[in-house]
Short mmCIF file of N, CA and C in Angstrom, two decimals:
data_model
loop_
_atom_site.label_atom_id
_atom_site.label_comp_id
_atom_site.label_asym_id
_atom_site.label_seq_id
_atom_site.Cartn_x
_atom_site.Cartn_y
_atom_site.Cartn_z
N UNK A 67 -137.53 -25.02 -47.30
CA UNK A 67 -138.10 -24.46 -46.10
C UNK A 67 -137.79 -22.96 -46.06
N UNK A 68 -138.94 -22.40 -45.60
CA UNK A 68 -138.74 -20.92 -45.75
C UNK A 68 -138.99 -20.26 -44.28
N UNK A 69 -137.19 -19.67 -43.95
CA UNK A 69 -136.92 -19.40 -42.78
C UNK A 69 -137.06 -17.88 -42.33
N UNK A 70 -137.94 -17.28 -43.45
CA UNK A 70 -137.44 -15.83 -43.04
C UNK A 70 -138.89 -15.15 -42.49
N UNK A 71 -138.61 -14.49 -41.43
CA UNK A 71 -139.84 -13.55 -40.48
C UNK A 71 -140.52 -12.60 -41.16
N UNK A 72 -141.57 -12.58 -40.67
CA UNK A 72 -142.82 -11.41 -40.63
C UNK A 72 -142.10 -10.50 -40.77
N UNK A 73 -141.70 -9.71 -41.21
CA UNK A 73 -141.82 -7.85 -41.36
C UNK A 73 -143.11 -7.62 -40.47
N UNK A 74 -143.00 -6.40 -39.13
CA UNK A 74 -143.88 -6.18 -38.23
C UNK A 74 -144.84 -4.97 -38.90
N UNK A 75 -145.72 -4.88 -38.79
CA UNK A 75 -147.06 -3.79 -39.89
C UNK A 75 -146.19 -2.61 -39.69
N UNK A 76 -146.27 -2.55 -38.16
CA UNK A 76 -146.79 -1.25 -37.85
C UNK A 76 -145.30 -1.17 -36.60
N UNK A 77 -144.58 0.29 -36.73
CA UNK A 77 -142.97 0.04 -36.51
C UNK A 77 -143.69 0.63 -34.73
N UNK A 78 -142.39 0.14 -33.92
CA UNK A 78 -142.27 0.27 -32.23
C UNK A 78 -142.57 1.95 -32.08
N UNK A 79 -143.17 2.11 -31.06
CA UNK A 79 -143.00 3.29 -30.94
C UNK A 79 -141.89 3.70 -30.24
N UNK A 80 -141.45 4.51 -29.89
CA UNK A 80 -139.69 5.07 -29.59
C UNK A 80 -140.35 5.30 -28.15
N UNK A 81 -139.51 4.62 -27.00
CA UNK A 81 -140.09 5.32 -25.63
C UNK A 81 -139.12 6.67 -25.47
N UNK A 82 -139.59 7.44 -24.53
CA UNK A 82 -138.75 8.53 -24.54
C UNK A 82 -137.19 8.55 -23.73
N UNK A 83 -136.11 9.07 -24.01
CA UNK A 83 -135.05 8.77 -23.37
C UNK A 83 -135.14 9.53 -21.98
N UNK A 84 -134.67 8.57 -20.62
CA UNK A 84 -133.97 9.36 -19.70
C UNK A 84 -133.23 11.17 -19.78
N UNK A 85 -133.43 11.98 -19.38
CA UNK A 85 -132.38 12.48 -19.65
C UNK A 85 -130.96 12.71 -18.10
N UNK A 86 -131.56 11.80 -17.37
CA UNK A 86 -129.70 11.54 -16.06
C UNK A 86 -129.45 10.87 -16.79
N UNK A 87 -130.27 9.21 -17.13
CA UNK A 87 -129.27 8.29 -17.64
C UNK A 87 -129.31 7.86 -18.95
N UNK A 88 -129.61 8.21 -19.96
CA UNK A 88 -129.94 8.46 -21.31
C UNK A 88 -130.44 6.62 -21.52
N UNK A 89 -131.07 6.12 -20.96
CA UNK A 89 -132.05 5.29 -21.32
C UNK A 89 -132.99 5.11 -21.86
N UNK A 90 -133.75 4.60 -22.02
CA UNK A 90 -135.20 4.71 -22.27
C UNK A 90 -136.26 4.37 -21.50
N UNK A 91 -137.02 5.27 -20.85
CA UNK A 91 -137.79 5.31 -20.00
C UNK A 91 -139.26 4.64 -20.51
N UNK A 92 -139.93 4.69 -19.66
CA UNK A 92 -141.73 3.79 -19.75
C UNK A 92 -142.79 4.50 -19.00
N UNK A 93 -141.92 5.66 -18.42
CA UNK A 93 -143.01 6.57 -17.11
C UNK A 93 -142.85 7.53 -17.81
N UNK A 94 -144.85 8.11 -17.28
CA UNK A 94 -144.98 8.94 -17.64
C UNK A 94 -144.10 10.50 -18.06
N UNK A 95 -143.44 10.60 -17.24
CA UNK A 95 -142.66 11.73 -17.02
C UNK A 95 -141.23 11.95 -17.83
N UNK A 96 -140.82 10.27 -18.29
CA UNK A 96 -140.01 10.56 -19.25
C UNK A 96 -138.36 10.01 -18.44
N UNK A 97 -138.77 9.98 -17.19
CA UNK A 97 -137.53 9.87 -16.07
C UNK A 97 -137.69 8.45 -15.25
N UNK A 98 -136.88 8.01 -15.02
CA UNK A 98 -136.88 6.56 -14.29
C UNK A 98 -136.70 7.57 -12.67
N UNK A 99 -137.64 6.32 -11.69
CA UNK A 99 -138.16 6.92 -9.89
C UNK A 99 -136.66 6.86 -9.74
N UNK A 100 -135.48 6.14 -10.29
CA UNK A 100 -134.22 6.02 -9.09
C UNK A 100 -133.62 7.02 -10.09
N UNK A 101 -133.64 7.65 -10.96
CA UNK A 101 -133.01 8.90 -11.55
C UNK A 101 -133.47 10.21 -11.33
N UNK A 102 -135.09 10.01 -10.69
CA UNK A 102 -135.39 11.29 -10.34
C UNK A 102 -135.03 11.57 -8.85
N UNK A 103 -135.00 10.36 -8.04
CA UNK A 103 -134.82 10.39 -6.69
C UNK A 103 -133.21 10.52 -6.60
N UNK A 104 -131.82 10.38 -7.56
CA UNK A 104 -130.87 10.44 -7.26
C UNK A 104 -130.78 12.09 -8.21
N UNK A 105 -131.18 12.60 -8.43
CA UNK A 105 -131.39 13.70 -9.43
C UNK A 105 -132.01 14.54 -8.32
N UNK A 106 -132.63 14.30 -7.07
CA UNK A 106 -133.82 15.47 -6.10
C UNK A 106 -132.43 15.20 -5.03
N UNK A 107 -131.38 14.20 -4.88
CA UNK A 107 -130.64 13.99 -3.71
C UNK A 107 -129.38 14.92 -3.75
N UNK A 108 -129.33 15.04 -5.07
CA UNK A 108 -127.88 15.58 -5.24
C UNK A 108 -127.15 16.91 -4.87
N UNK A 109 -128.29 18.20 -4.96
CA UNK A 109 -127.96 19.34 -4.23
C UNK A 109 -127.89 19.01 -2.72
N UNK A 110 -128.35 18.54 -2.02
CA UNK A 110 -128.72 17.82 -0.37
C UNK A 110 -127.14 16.75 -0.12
N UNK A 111 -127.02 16.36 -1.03
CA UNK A 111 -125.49 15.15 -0.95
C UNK A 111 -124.83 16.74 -0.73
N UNK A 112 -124.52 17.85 -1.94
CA UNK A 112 -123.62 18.55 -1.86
C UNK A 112 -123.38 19.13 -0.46
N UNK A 113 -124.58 19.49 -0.22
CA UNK A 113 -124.78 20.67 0.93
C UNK A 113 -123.95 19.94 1.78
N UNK A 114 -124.35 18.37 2.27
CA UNK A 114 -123.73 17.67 3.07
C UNK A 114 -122.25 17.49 3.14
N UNK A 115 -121.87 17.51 2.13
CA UNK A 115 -120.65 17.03 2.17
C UNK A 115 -119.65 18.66 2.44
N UNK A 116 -120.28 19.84 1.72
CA UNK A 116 -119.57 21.01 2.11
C UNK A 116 -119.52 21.67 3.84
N UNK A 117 -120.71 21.01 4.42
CA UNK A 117 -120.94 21.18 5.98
C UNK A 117 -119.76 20.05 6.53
N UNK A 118 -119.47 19.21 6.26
CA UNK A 118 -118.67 18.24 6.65
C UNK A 118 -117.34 18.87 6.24
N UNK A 119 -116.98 19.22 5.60
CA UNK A 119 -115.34 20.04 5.18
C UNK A 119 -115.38 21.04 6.29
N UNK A 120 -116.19 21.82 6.00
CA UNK A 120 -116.44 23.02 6.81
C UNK A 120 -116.27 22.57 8.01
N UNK A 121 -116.45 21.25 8.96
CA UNK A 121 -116.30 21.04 10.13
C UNK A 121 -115.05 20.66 10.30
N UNK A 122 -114.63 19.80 9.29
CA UNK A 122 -113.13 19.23 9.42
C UNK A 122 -111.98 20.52 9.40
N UNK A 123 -112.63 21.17 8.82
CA UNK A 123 -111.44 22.25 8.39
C UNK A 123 -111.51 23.54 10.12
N UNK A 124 -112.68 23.22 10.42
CA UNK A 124 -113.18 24.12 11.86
C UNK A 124 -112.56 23.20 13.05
N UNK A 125 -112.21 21.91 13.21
CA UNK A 125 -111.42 21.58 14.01
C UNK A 125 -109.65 21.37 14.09
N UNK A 126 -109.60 21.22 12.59
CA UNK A 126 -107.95 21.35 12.08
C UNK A 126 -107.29 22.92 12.49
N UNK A 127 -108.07 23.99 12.47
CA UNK A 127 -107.90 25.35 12.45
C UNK A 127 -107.96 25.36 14.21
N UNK A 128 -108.58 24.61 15.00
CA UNK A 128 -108.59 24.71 16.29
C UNK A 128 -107.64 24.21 17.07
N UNK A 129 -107.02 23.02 16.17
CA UNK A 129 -105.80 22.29 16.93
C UNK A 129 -104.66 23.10 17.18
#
């Protein structure tokens, strides 16, 4: 009995990698929607979180 597979013609084409999460993507663009959407959030997280120090540190300075 002869157990051994097809050899495929014609080889996969390579999808292109992520570059946030070095995956391999299937969209057009090359980027997965929850890597571009956590990739568009991240200056906006910063801002947030430096306005929030900035307040903590504006009521510690008041006590």
């Amino acid at each position: 009995m002869n157990n051994k597979k097809p050899h495929p013609l014609a080889s996969p084409s390579k999808a292109k990698t992520c570059p946030v999460c070095g995956h391999s993507s299937y969209s057009p663009t090359g980027v997965h929607p929850q890597c571009s959407v956590s990739q568009a959030d991240e200056p906006r997280r910063l801002q947030l979180a430096a306005d929030r120090r900035a307040r903590v540190d504006l009521v510690k300075n008041a006590t």
